[in-house]
PDB file of N, CA and C in Angstrom:
ATOM      1  N   MET A 173     -40.603  63.991 176.811  1.00  0.00           N
ATOM      2  CA  MET A 173     -40.975  62.849 175.867  1.00  0.00           C
ATOM      3  C   MET A 173     -40.281  62.989 174.577  1.00  0.00           C
ATOM      4  N   LYS A 174     -40.035  64.370 173.994  1.00  0.00           N
ATOM      5  CA  LYS A 174     -39.203  64.401 172.831  1.00  0.00           C
ATOM      6  C   LYS A 174     -37.738  63.900 172.968  1.00  0.00           C
ATOM      7  N   LYS A 175     -37.288  64.039 174.022  1.00  0.00           N
ATOM      8  CA  LYS A 175     -35.933  63.585 174.297  1.00  0.00           C
ATOM      9  C   LYS A 175     -35.720  62.105 174.130  1.00  0.00           C
ATOM     10  N   ILE A 176     -36.669  61.557 174.654  1.00  0.00           N
ATOM     11  CA  ILE A 176     -36.921  59.833 174.556  1.00  0.00           C
ATOM     12  C   ILE A 176     -36.978  59.503 173.008  1.00  0.00           C
ATOM     13  N   ILE A 177     -37.967  60.094 172.447  1.00  0.00           N
ATOM     14  CA  ILE A 177     -38.427  59.816 171.134  1.00  0.00           C
ATOM     15  C   ILE A 177     -36.918  59.970 170.093  1.00  0.00           C
ATOM     16  N   THR A 178     -36.372  61.260 170.377  1.00  0.00           N
ATOM     17  CA  THR A 178     -35.176  61.519 169.707  1.00  0.00           C
ATOM     18  C   THR A 178     -33.996  60.603 169.959  1.00  0.00           C
ATOM     19  N   LEU A 179     -33.827  60.343 171.127  1.00  0.00           N
ATOM     20  CA  LEU A 179     -32.900  59.312 171.611  1.00  0.00           C
ATOM     21  C   LEU A 179     -33.092  57.804 171.006  1.00  0.00           C
ATOM     22  N   LEU A 180     -34.310  57.342 170.883  1.00  0.00           N
ATOM     23  CA  LEU A 180     -34.812  56.224 170.160  1.00  0.00           C
ATOM     24  C   LEU A 180     -34.441  56.096 168.790  1.00  0.00           C
ATOM     25  N   PHE A 181     -34.879  57.169 168.122  1.00  0.00           N
ATOM     26  CA  PHE A 181     -34.462  57.266 166.632  1.00  0.00           C
ATOM     27  C   PHE A 181     -33.042  57.276 166.395  1.00  0.00           C
ATOM     28  N   ALA A 182     -32.228  57.929 167.166  1.00  0.00           N
ATOM     29  CA  ALA A 182     -30.770  58.109 167.183  1.00  0.00           C
ATOM     30  C   ALA A 182     -30.151  56.582 167.415  1.00  0.00           C
ATOM     31  N   ALA A 183     -30.741  55.887 168.319  1.00  0.00           N
ATOM     32  CA  ALA A 183     -30.130  54.608 168.621  1.00  0.00           C
ATOM     33  C   ALA A 183     -30.500  53.643 167.429  1.00  0.00           C
ATOM     34  N   MET A 184     -31.574  53.681 166.852  1.00  0.00           N
ATOM     35  CA  MET A 184     -32.197  52.930 165.647  1.00  0.00           C
ATOM     36  C   MET A 184     -31.108  53.179 164.605  1.00  0.00           C
ATOM     37  N   ALA A 185     -30.925  54.529 164.271  1.00  0.00           N
ATOM     38  CA  ALA A 185     -29.964  54.817 163.162  1.00  0.00           C
ATOM     39  C   ALA A 185     -28.691  54.334 163.201  1.00  0.00           C
ATOM     40  N   PHE A 186     -28.050  54.436 164.559  1.00  0.00           N
ATOM     41  CA  PHE A 186     -26.700  53.916 164.821  1.00  0.00           C
ATOM     42  C   PHE A 186     -26.751  52.394 164.698  1.00  0.00           C
ATOM     43  N   ALA A 187     -27.657  51.842 165.048  1.00  0.00           N
ATOM     44  CA  ALA A 187     -27.845  50.253 164.985  1.00  0.00           C
ATOM     45  C   ALA A 187     -27.662  49.978 163.608  1.00  0.00           C
ATOM     46  N   ASN A 188     -28.343  50.552 162.535  1.00  0.00           N
ATOM     47  CA  ASN A 188     -28.300  50.258 161.235  1.00  0.00           C
ATOM     48  C   ASN A 188     -26.997  50.487 160.633  1.00  0.00           C
ATOM     49  N   VAL A 189     -26.259  51.596 161.044  1.00  0.00           N
ATOM     50  CA  VAL A 189     -25.017  51.665 160.475  1.00  0.00           C
ATOM     51  C   VAL A 189     -24.146  50.543 160.833  1.00  0.00           C
ATOM     52  N   ILE A 190     -23.935  50.340 162.161  1.00  0.00           N
ATOM     53  CA  ILE A 190     -23.311  48.958 162.556  1.00  0.00           C
ATOM     54  C   ILE A 190     -23.528  47.752 161.885  1.00  0.00           C
ATOM     55  N   VAL A 191     -24.668  47.363 161.668  1.00  0.00           N
ATOM     56  CA  VAL A 191     -25.085  46.186 161.139  1.00  0.00           C
ATOM     57  C   VAL A 191     -24.962  46.222 159.480  1.00  0.00           C
ATOM     58  N   ALA A 192     -24.859  47.196 158.848  1.00  0.00           N
ATOM     59  CA  ALA A 192     -24.872  47.474 157.397  1.00  0.00           C
ATOM     60  C   ALA A 192     -23.530  47.257 156.949  1.00  0.00           C
ATOM     61  N   GLN A 193     -23.292  45.841 156.807  1.00  0.00           N
ATOM     62  CA  GLN A 193     -22.034  45.406 156.098  1.00  0.00           C
ATOM     63  C   GLN A 193     -22.321  43.979 155.520  1.00  0.00           C
ATOM     64  N   ASP A 194     -21.441  43.773 154.413  1.00  0.00           N
ATOM     65  CA  ASP A 194     -21.671  42.484 153.747  1.00  0.00           C
ATOM     66  C   ASP A 194     -20.347  41.811 153.790  1.00  0.00           C
ATOM     67  N   ASN A 195     -20.310  40.482 153.801  1.00  0.00           N
ATOM     68  CA  ASN A 195     -19.076  39.565 153.540  1.00  0.00           C
ATOM     69  C   ASN A 195     -19.091  39.080 152.291  1.00  0.00           C
ATOM     70  N   ILE A 196     -18.125  39.562 151.675  1.00  0.00           N
ATOM     71  CA  ILE A 196     -17.703  38.732 150.015  1.00  0.00           C
ATOM     72  C   ILE A 196     -16.689  37.818 150.358  1.00  0.00           C
ATOM     73  N   ILE A 197     -17.095  36.601 149.998  1.00  0.00           N
ATOM     74  CA  ILE A 197     -16.117  35.404 149.947  1.00  0.00           C
ATOM     75  C   ILE A 197     -15.735  34.977 148.569  1.00  0.00           C
ATOM     76  N   LEU A 198     -14.305  35.174 148.500  1.00  0.00           N
ATOM     77  CA  LEU A 198     -13.800  34.991 146.973  1.00  0.00           C
ATOM     78  C   LEU A 198     -13.644  33.529 146.774  1.00  0.00           C
ATOM     79  N   ARG A 199     -13.338  33.009 145.669  1.00  0.00           N
ATOM     80  CA  ARG A 199     -13.148  31.699 145.173  1.00  0.00           C
ATOM     81  C   ARG A 199     -11.876  31.162 145.883  1.00  0.00           C
ATOM     82  N   THR A 200     -10.928  32.021 146.116  1.00  0.00           N
ATOM     83  CA  THR A 200      -9.690  31.661 146.982  1.00  0.00           C
ATOM     84  C   THR A 200      -9.881  31.166 148.402  1.00  0.00           C
ATOM     85  N   GLY A 201     -11.064  31.631 148.957  1.00  0.00           N
ATOM     86  CA  GLY A 201     -11.427  31.528 150.468  1.00  0.00           C
ATOM     87  C   GLY A 201     -11.173  32.595 151.208  1.00  0.00           C
ATOM     88  N   ASP A 202     -10.547  33.723 150.532  1.00  0.00           N
ATOM     89  CA  ASP A 202     -10.476  35.052 151.327  1.00  0.00           C
ATOM     90  C   ASP A 202     -11.847  35.649 151.582  1.00  0.00           C
ATOM     91  N   GLU A 203     -11.939  36.455 152.651  1.00  0.00           N
ATOM     92  CA  GLU A 203     -13.188  37.033 152.967  1.00  0.00           C
ATOM     93  C   GLU A 203     -13.022  38.487 152.857  1.00  0.00           C
ATOM     94  N   ILE A 204     -13.757  39.374 152.467  1.00  0.00           N
ATOM     95  CA  ILE A 204     -13.679  40.795 152.548  1.00  0.00           C
ATOM     96  C   ILE A 204     -14.884  41.351 153.222  1.00  0.00           C
ATOM     97  N   ASN A 205     -14.737  42.068 154.320  1.00  0.00           N
ATOM     98  CA  ASN A 205     -15.781  42.889 154.989  1.00  0.00           C
ATOM     99  C   ASN A 205     -16.005  43.898 154.256  1.00  0.00           C
ATOM    100  N   ALA A 206     -17.219  44.332 153.583  1.00  0.00           N
ATOM    101  CA  ALA A 206     -17.524  45.424 152.821  1.00  0.00           C
ATOM    102  C   ALA A 206     -18.892  45.778 152.853  1.00  0.00           C
ATOM    103  N   LYS A 207     -19.173  47.162 152.283  1.00  0.00           N
ATOM    104  CA  LYS A 207     -20.391  47.593 152.047  1.00  0.00           C
ATOM    105  C   LYS A 207     -20.710  47.641 150.564  1.00  0.00           C
ATOM    106  N   VAL A 208     -21.468  46.746 149.995  1.00  0.00           N
ATOM    107  CA  VAL A 208     -21.608  46.622 148.591  1.00  0.00           C
ATOM    108  C   VAL A 208     -22.607  47.879 148.131  1.00  0.00           C
ATOM    109  N   GLN A 209     -21.733  48.724 146.976  1.00  0.00           N
ATOM    110  CA  GLN A 209     -22.476  49.693 146.650  1.00  0.00           C
ATOM    111  C   GLN A 209     -23.331  49.448 145.361  1.00  0.00           C
ATOM    112  N   GLU A 210     -22.827  48.572 144.478  1.00  0.00           N
ATOM    113  CA  GLU A 210     -23.279  48.370 143.243  1.00  0.00           C
ATOM    114  C   GLU A 210     -23.046  46.864 142.601  1.00  0.00           C
ATOM    115  N   VAL A 211     -23.953  46.345 142.002  1.00  0.00           N
ATOM    116  CA  VAL A 211     -23.972  45.077 141.335  1.00  0.00           C
ATOM    117  C   VAL A 211     -24.151  45.183 140.012  1.00  0.00           C
ATOM    118  N   GLY A 212     -23.187  45.000 139.036  1.00  0.00           N
ATOM    119  CA  GLY A 212     -23.327  45.192 137.719  1.00  0.00           C
ATOM    120  C   GLY A 212     -23.619  43.548 137.063  1.00  0.00           C
ATOM    121  N   LEU A 213     -23.397  43.678 135.710  1.00  0.00           N
ATOM    122  CA  LEU A 213     -23.637  42.395 135.014  1.00  0.00           C
ATOM    123  C   LEU A 213     -22.182  41.573 135.207  1.00  0.00           C
ATOM    124  N   THR A 214     -21.188  42.035 135.245  1.00  0.00           N
ATOM    125  CA  THR A 214     -19.975  41.353 135.462  1.00  0.00           C
ATOM    126  C   THR A 214     -19.104  41.762 136.467  1.00  0.00           C
ATOM    127  N   ASP A 215     -19.422  42.782 137.319  1.00  0.00           N
ATOM    128  CA  ASP A 215     -18.697  43.066 138.442  1.00  0.00           C
ATOM    129  C   ASP A 215     -19.459  43.503 139.644  1.00  0.00           C
ATOM    130  N   ILE A 216     -18.786  43.803 140.885  1.00  0.00           N
ATOM    131  CA  ILE A 216     -19.221  44.126 142.176  1.00  0.00           C
ATOM    132  C   ILE A 216     -18.463  45.165 142.494  1.00  0.00           C
ATOM    133  N   LYS A 217     -19.012  46.470 142.809  1.00  0.00           N
ATOM    134  CA  LYS A 217     -18.425  47.622 143.550  1.00  0.00           C
ATOM    135  C   LYS A 217     -18.696  47.799 144.979  1.00  0.00           C
ATOM    136  N   TYR A 218     -17.745  47.964 145.610  1.00  0.00           N
ATOM    137  CA  TYR A 218     -18.011  48.025 147.077  1.00  0.00           C
ATOM    138  C   TYR A 218     -16.801  49.023 147.823  1.00  0.00           C
ATOM    139  N   LYS A 219     -17.111  49.254 149.102  1.00  0.00           N
ATOM    140  CA  LYS A 219     -16.415  49.964 150.023  1.00  0.00           C
ATOM    141  C   LYS A 219     -15.981  49.087 151.180  1.00  0.00           C
ATOM    142  N   ARG A 220     -14.649  49.218 151.528  1.00  0.00           N
ATOM    143  CA  ARG A 220     -14.351  48.361 152.642  1.00  0.00           C
ATOM    144  C   ARG A 220     -14.790  48.852 154.030  1.00  0.00           C
ATOM    145  N   THR A 221     -15.312  47.957 154.984  1.00  0.00           N
ATOM    146  CA  THR A 221     -15.951  48.471 156.211  1.00  0.00           C
ATOM    147  C   THR A 221     -14.864  49.295 157.141  1.00  0.00           C
ATOM    148  N   ASP A 222     -13.509  48.880 156.849  1.00  0.00           N
ATOM    149  CA  ASP A 222     -12.545  49.481 157.857  1.00  0.00           C
ATOM    150  C   ASP A 222     -12.164  50.887 157.419  1.00  0.00           C
ATOM    151  N   ASN A 223     -12.540  51.188 156.125  1.00  0.00           N
ATOM    152  CA  ASN A 223     -12.386  52.670 155.564  1.00  0.00           C
ATOM    153  C   ASN A 223     -13.591  53.104 154.519  1.00  0.00           C
ATOM    154  N   PRO A 224     -14.693  53.378 155.214  1.00  0.00           N
ATOM    155  CA  PRO A 224     -16.033  53.544 154.419  1.00  0.00           C
ATOM    156  C   PRO A 224     -15.979  54.843 153.704  1.00  0.00           C
ATOM    157  N   ASN A 225     -14.964  55.768 153.967  1.00  0.00           N
ATOM    158  CA  ASN A 225     -14.879  56.976 153.255  1.00  0.00           C
ATOM    159  C   ASN A 225     -13.662  56.812 152.111  1.00  0.00           C
ATOM    160  N   GLY A 226     -13.115  55.710 152.075  1.00  0.00           N
ATOM    161  CA  GLY A 226     -12.068  55.464 151.200  1.00  0.00           C
ATOM    162  C   GLY A 226     -12.518  55.228 149.645  1.00  0.00           C
ATOM    163  N   PRO A 227     -11.698  54.583 148.873  1.00  0.00           N
ATOM    164  CA  PRO A 227     -12.126  54.429 147.463  1.00  0.00           C
ATOM    165  C   PRO A 227     -13.021  53.268 147.180  1.00  0.00           C
ATOM    166  N   LEU A 228     -13.697  53.349 146.128  1.00  0.00           N
ATOM    167  CA  LEU A 228     -14.629  52.211 145.718  1.00  0.00           C
ATOM    168  C   LEU A 228     -13.857  51.226 144.915  1.00  0.00           C
ATOM    169  N   TYR A 229     -13.934  50.105 145.350  1.00  0.00           N
ATOM    170  CA  TYR A 229     -13.230  48.850 144.842  1.00  0.00           C
ATOM    171  C   TYR A 229     -14.165  48.119 143.822  1.00  0.00           C
ATOM    172  N   THR A 230     -13.634  47.669 142.977  1.00  0.00           N
ATOM    173  CA  THR A 230     -14.329  46.746 141.997  1.00  0.00           C
ATOM    174  C   THR A 230     -13.743  45.185 141.859  1.00  0.00           C
ATOM    175  N   ILE A 231     -14.470  44.273 141.810  1.00  0.00           N
ATOM    176  CA  ILE A 231     -14.083  43.020 141.768  1.00  0.00           C
ATOM    177  C   ILE A 231     -14.829  42.171 140.799  1.00  0.00           C
ATOM    178  N   LEU A 232     -14.466  41.331 139.926  1.00  0.00           N
ATOM    179  CA  LEU A 232     -15.151  40.505 138.958  1.00  0.00           C
ATOM    180  C   LEU A 232     -16.119  39.522 139.706  1.00  0.00           C
ATOM    181  N   LYS A 233     -17.402  39.312 139.170  1.00  0.00           N
ATOM    182  CA  LYS A 233     -18.171  38.516 139.744  1.00  0.00           C
ATOM    183  C   LYS A 233     -17.762  37.047 139.619  1.00  0.00           C
ATOM    184  N   ARG A 234     -16.917  36.681 138.694  1.00  0.00           N
ATOM    185  CA  ARG A 234     -16.503  35.355 138.440  1.00  0.00           C
ATOM    186  C   ARG A 234     -15.310  34.980 139.605  1.00  0.00           C
ATOM    187  N   ASP A 235     -14.918  35.951 140.450  1.00  0.00           N
ATOM    188  CA  ASP A 235     -13.868  35.748 141.313  1.00  0.00           C
ATOM    189  C   ASP A 235     -14.480  35.614 142.696  1.00  0.00           C
ATOM    190  N   VAL A 236     -16.002  35.905 142.801  1.00  0.00           N
ATOM    191  CA  VAL A 236     -16.608  35.666 143.964  1.00  0.00           C
ATOM    192  C   VAL A 236     -17.176  34.468 144.148  1.00  0.00           C
ATOM    193  N   PHE A 237     -17.149  33.826 145.222  1.00  0.00           N
ATOM    194  CA  PHE A 237     -17.887  32.460 145.518  1.00  0.00           C
ATOM    195  C   PHE A 237     -19.353  32.971 146.048  1.00  0.00           C
ATOM    196  N   MET A 238     -19.466  33.809 147.152  1.00  0.00           N
ATOM    197  CA  MET A 238     -20.705  34.232 147.483  1.00  0.00           C
ATOM    198  C   MET A 238     -20.611  35.497 148.288  1.00  0.00           C
TER     199      MET A 238
END
C-alpha cells in the first residue's frame, strides 16, 4: 500500500513539473515558452523551459502582448 501511495504522489509531482510552463507572446508575434519567476512593475523575469537551470531573462512589460 505504501508503494502505491508513494507512486501516486510521485506521478502527481511529475505531472506538475511538465505542465508548469507559461507562454509569453510578444507584440512582434514571437512566442516564448517560459516559466515566469517574477512580475515587477515594469518587467517580467523568466526562465526558458528548454533550459530551466539556465539564466534568468528579463523582458519589459511594454514589449509583451500577453
